Short mmCIF file of C-alpha atoms in Angstrom, two decimals:
data_model
loop_
_atom_site.label_atom_id
_atom_site.label_comp_id
_atom_site.label_asym_id
_atom_site.label_seq_id
_atom_site.Cartn_x
_atom_site.Cartn_y
_atom_site.Cartn_z
CA MET M 8 88.42 108.09 110.33
CA ARG M 9 90.29 106.91 107.23
CA PRO M 10 93.82 107.60 108.61
CA LEU M 11 92.99 105.62 111.75
CA ILE M 12 91.84 102.66 109.67
CA LEU M 13 95.02 102.77 107.63
CA VAL M 14 97.19 102.88 110.75
CA ALA M 15 95.29 99.98 112.31
CA SER M 16 95.54 98.01 109.07
CA ALA M 17 99.27 98.60 108.85
CA LEU M 18 99.78 97.46 112.43
CA VAL M 19 97.81 94.27 111.85
CA ALA M 20 99.71 93.57 108.64
CA LEU M 21 103.05 94.09 110.37
CA ALA M 22 102.02 91.88 113.27
CA ALA M 23 101.15 88.89 111.09
CA PRO M 24 104.70 87.49 110.64
CA ALA M 25 105.25 87.49 114.42
CA LEU M 26 102.31 85.14 114.87
CA ALA M 27 104.36 82.40 113.22
CA GLU M 28 106.23 82.03 116.53
CA SER M 29 103.04 81.62 118.58
CA PRO M 30 101.25 78.30 119.29
CA GLN M 31 98.73 79.34 116.65
CA GLY M 32 101.56 79.93 114.19
CA ASP M 33 103.14 76.57 115.02
CA ALA M 34 99.84 74.81 114.31
CA ILE M 35 99.46 76.63 111.00
CA ALA M 36 103.06 75.83 110.05
CA ASP M 37 102.48 72.15 110.80
CA ALA M 38 99.36 72.14 108.63
CA VAL M 39 101.20 73.85 105.75
CA ALA M 40 103.89 71.18 106.09
CA ALA M 41 101.36 68.32 106.14
CA PRO M 42 102.69 65.35 104.11
CA THR M 43 99.24 64.79 102.62
CA ARG M 44 99.43 68.00 100.57
CA THR M 45 99.77 67.69 96.81
CA PRO M 46 103.34 68.51 95.69
CA ALA M 47 102.06 70.75 92.87
CA ASN M 48 100.10 72.76 95.44
CA VAL M 49 103.07 73.04 97.75
CA ALA M 50 105.06 74.52 94.87
CA ARG M 51 102.58 77.43 94.78
CA ASP M 52 103.11 78.42 98.42
CA ARG M 53 105.58 81.07 97.25
CA TYR M 54 102.72 82.86 95.52
CA ARG M 55 99.95 82.22 98.03
CA HIS M 56 101.75 82.54 101.39
CA PRO M 57 99.30 80.31 103.26
CA ALA M 58 100.99 80.44 106.67
CA GLU M 59 101.20 84.23 106.66
CA THR M 60 97.68 84.60 105.28
CA LEU M 61 96.02 82.34 107.85
CA ALA M 62 98.03 83.91 110.67
CA PHE M 63 96.90 87.36 109.52
CA PHE M 64 93.27 86.28 109.62
CA GLY M 65 93.86 84.86 113.12
CA VAL M 66 92.68 81.31 112.41
CA LYS M 67 93.16 78.83 115.27
CA PRO M 68 92.99 75.03 115.03
CA GLY M 69 90.09 74.68 117.49
CA ASP M 70 87.83 77.12 115.60
CA THR M 71 84.76 76.45 113.52
CA ILE M 72 85.96 77.41 110.05
CA VAL M 73 83.97 77.68 106.84
CA GLU M 74 85.85 77.55 103.55
CA LEU M 75 83.69 78.88 100.73
CA TRP M 76 83.95 77.41 97.25
CA PRO M 77 87.04 75.27 97.86
CA GLY M 78 87.24 74.29 94.18
CA GLY M 79 90.26 72.06 93.73
CA GLY M 80 90.93 72.08 97.46
CA TRP M 81 94.16 74.05 97.54
CA TYR M 82 93.43 75.55 100.95
CA THR M 83 91.40 72.54 102.10
CA GLU M 84 94.62 70.53 102.09
CA ILE M 85 95.85 72.89 104.81
CA LEU M 86 92.66 73.64 106.70
CA ALA M 87 91.62 70.00 107.13
CA PRO M 88 94.75 68.91 109.04
CA LEU M 89 94.76 72.22 110.94
CA SER M 90 91.19 71.68 112.09
CA LYS M 91 91.75 68.03 112.90
CA ALA M 92 94.83 68.77 115.00
CA GLY M 93 92.94 71.20 117.21
CA GLY M 94 89.62 69.40 117.42
CA GLY M 95 87.93 72.16 115.44
CA THR M 96 85.19 71.99 112.82
CA LEU M 97 85.71 72.62 109.12
CA TYR M 98 82.91 73.22 106.64
CA ALA M 99 83.40 73.18 102.89
CA ALA M 100 80.53 75.19 101.41
CA ALA M 101 79.82 75.51 97.70
CA PRO M 102 77.02 75.13 95.12
CA TRP M 103 75.24 71.85 95.79
CA GLU M 104 76.39 69.30 94.78
CA LYS M 105 78.86 69.80 91.94
CA GLY M 106 80.93 72.39 93.75
CA LEU M 107 81.91 69.84 96.40
CA ASN M 108 82.83 66.91 94.16
CA ARG M 109 86.57 67.18 94.80
CA ILE M 110 86.11 67.19 98.56
CA ARG M 111 83.78 64.17 98.35
CA GLU M 112 86.42 62.32 96.33
CA TRP M 113 89.02 63.06 98.97
CA GLN M 114 86.71 61.97 101.76
CA GLY M 115 86.41 58.59 100.09
CA ALA M 116 90.11 58.27 99.31
CA LYS M 117 91.56 59.77 102.53
CA PRO M 118 88.92 59.58 105.26
CA GLY M 119 91.53 60.00 107.96
CA VAL M 120 92.33 63.49 106.67
CA TYR M 121 89.07 64.72 105.15
CA GLY M 122 86.38 62.49 106.61
CA ALA M 123 85.38 65.02 109.26
CA VAL M 124 84.92 67.91 106.81
CA ARG M 125 81.27 68.93 106.81
CA LEU M 126 79.67 69.72 103.47
CA ALA M 127 77.22 72.57 103.04
CA GLU M 128 75.51 74.51 100.28
CA PHE M 129 76.60 78.07 99.55
CA PRO M 130 74.87 80.20 98.58
CA ALA M 131 72.10 78.39 100.40
CA THR M 132 69.01 77.66 98.28
CA GLY M 133 67.54 74.76 100.21
CA ALA M 134 68.98 72.13 97.87
CA GLY M 135 71.47 70.99 100.51
CA PRO M 136 72.37 71.59 104.16
CA LYS M 137 73.54 75.08 105.09
CA VAL M 138 76.07 76.29 107.60
CA PRO M 139 73.99 77.02 110.73
CA ASP M 140 73.48 80.69 111.46
CA GLY M 141 75.74 82.07 114.17
CA SER M 142 77.97 78.99 114.25
CA ALA M 143 81.24 80.00 112.57
CA ASP M 144 84.30 81.65 114.07
CA PHE M 145 85.84 82.20 110.63
CA VAL M 146 84.56 82.26 107.08
CA LEU M 147 87.36 82.21 104.50
CA THR M 148 87.13 82.82 100.77
CA PHE M 149 90.10 82.68 98.44
CA ARG M 150 89.77 84.24 94.96
CA ASN M 151 86.02 83.68 94.71
CA ILE M 152 84.28 87.04 94.96
CA HIS M 153 84.79 87.74 91.26
CA ASN M 154 82.83 84.55 90.51
CA TRP M 155 79.92 85.81 92.60
CA ARG M 156 80.19 89.17 90.85
CA PHE M 157 79.81 87.46 87.48
CA GLY M 158 76.31 86.52 88.68
CA GLY M 159 75.45 90.19 89.27
CA LYS M 160 75.60 92.68 92.12
CA ASP M 161 72.43 91.35 93.77
CA ASN M 162 73.82 87.81 93.95
CA THR M 163 77.09 89.13 95.36
CA ALA M 164 75.24 91.11 98.02
CA GLU M 165 73.21 88.03 98.95
CA ALA M 166 76.39 85.99 99.32
CA PHE M 167 77.77 88.53 101.80
CA ARG M 168 74.48 88.57 103.71
CA GLN M 169 74.60 84.79 104.08
CA ILE M 170 78.22 84.92 105.24
CA TYR M 171 77.29 87.50 107.86
CA ALA M 172 74.48 85.27 109.11
CA MET M 173 76.66 82.17 109.52
CA LEU M 174 79.28 83.97 111.66
CA LYS M 175 79.16 84.36 115.41
CA PRO M 176 79.24 87.94 116.76
CA GLY M 177 82.92 88.88 116.69
CA GLY M 178 83.53 86.32 113.96
CA VAL M 179 85.90 87.01 111.07
CA LEU M 180 85.49 87.00 107.31
CA GLY M 181 88.87 86.54 105.64
CA VAL M 182 89.09 87.54 101.98
CA GLU M 183 91.81 87.00 99.42
CA GLU M 184 90.89 88.32 95.97
CA HIS M 185 92.50 89.38 92.70
CA ARG M 186 92.93 93.15 92.96
CA LEU M 187 91.80 95.59 90.27
CA PRO M 188 93.45 99.02 90.65
CA GLU M 189 91.01 101.71 91.68
CA ASP M 190 91.78 103.84 88.62
CA MET M 191 90.77 101.10 86.16
CA ASP M 192 87.30 100.67 84.66
CA SER M 193 84.89 99.06 87.12
CA ALA M 194 83.25 97.23 84.22
CA LEU M 195 86.28 94.93 84.23
CA GLU M 196 84.91 93.37 87.41
CA GLU M 197 82.27 91.71 85.26
CA LYS M 198 84.72 89.77 83.11
CA SER M 199 88.40 90.08 84.10
CA GLY M 200 88.45 88.10 87.35
CA TYR M 201 89.76 91.18 89.20
CA MET M 202 87.81 93.15 91.83
CA LYS M 203 88.41 96.63 93.22
CA ARG M 204 89.18 96.83 96.91
CA SER M 205 86.52 99.52 97.25
CA SER M 206 83.91 97.18 95.74
CA VAL M 207 84.72 94.32 98.09
CA VAL M 208 84.67 96.64 101.10
CA ALA M 209 81.35 98.12 99.97
CA PHE M 210 79.70 94.69 99.66
CA ALA M 211 81.02 93.67 103.07
CA GLU M 212 80.00 96.87 104.83
CA ALA M 213 76.54 96.77 103.28
CA ALA M 214 76.09 93.33 104.87
CA GLY M 215 77.11 94.72 108.28
CA PHE M 216 80.82 93.91 108.43
CA GLN M 217 83.56 96.22 109.65
CA LEU M 218 86.99 96.28 108.02
CA ALA M 219 89.45 95.20 110.72
CA GLY M 220 92.70 95.13 108.77
CA GLU M 221 94.44 94.42 105.50
CA SER M 222 97.75 92.99 104.44
CA ASP M 223 99.91 93.12 101.31
CA VAL M 224 101.25 89.62 101.94
CA ASN M 225 99.70 88.47 98.62
CA ALA M 226 100.47 91.62 96.63
CA ASN M 227 102.34 91.32 93.33
CA PRO M 228 103.62 94.61 91.84
CA LYS M 229 104.61 92.81 88.62
CA ASP M 230 100.95 92.22 87.74
CA THR M 231 99.74 94.83 85.21
CA HIS M 232 96.05 93.80 85.59
CA ASP M 233 95.32 94.58 81.93
CA TYR M 234 95.33 91.27 80.06
CA PRO M 235 92.63 90.91 77.36
CA GLY M 236 91.98 87.39 78.63
CA GLY M 237 91.73 88.48 82.25
CA VAL M 238 93.52 87.12 85.30
CA TRP M 239 93.57 83.61 83.81
CA THR M 240 96.36 84.77 81.50
CA LEU M 241 98.71 84.42 84.49
CA PRO M 242 99.71 81.24 86.27
CA PRO M 243 98.45 78.82 87.33
CA THR M 244 95.93 78.83 84.44
CA LEU M 245 98.18 80.26 81.70
CA ALA M 246 95.19 80.51 79.37
CA LYS M 247 97.38 81.48 76.39
CA LYS M 248 99.27 78.19 76.74
CA ASP M 249 102.72 78.62 75.18
CA VAL M 250 102.16 82.16 73.88
CA ASP M 251 104.40 84.47 75.96
CA ARG M 252 104.54 81.72 78.57
CA ASP M 253 107.89 82.78 80.00
CA LYS M 254 106.66 86.37 80.28
CA TYR M 255 103.65 85.38 82.37
CA LEU M 256 105.61 82.91 84.47
CA ALA M 257 108.02 85.74 85.28
CA ILE M 258 105.10 87.85 86.51
CA GLY M 259 103.80 85.02 88.68
CA GLU M 260 100.32 84.68 90.13
CA SER M 261 98.03 87.70 90.37
CA ASP M 262 98.22 90.76 92.57
CA ARG M 263 95.80 90.05 95.46
CA MET M 264 94.22 92.00 98.27
CA THR M 265 93.99 90.30 101.66
CA LEU M 266 91.24 91.78 103.83
CA LYS M 267 89.97 90.95 107.30
CA PHE M 268 86.39 91.85 108.24
CA VAL M 269 84.65 91.40 111.58
CA LYS M 270 80.99 90.88 112.42
CA PRO M 271 80.43 93.36 115.25
CA ALA M 272 79.42 92.02 118.65
CA PRO M 273 76.08 93.36 119.95
#
């Protein structure tokens, strides 16, 4: 079955750029070009390829979308106008309440853009509202799985189980994550910020997901994955400050896997 999966994945990856010419692609392009985006975030589009990434996942403006752990809101700046334009629903879900502070600030400062974003707790513990089970068309997570992994394998598995529950049958989990080469020590997943593709797929499949495709749109062959300080050595963090700064800027942001999983329909 492995060759068939690879062929299907390659076809999906090749098809993604063509979606930019579809109505879906036009809506995504408009959201990426939203004037409300932070200029510093726009400057990172060349590393993060948001239009191509969202088109690959198949996101549409009228969908119910859950963004997990939005952090500083890099993707929220795109997803909020996309959702608003199509009359969709956008959840920002993170640890309650600190993980949602940035989105709350934006809701107060720019209610016309972010006021409709629904806030939820993830992983759900009962401290705050959760995303209703079976309600989401898409759950998206960008460079977060390593953070869950830092909390242990059991916590990571529980996160995937909760994601599976919140999706509708046929719903999509879109993953972008720093990629650890398969021939490197798996123990690095506990501290480096990188995850092996095989580990991510294993967590997803254990929760019930099926791998539907993958893309190299966020790959970076310049990334050597072996920095003593982990992925944060690279931009945008540049943890070593001015030490070898030009070297790390020349590498750019990390090498990332982009995976699409589906919750099977009954």
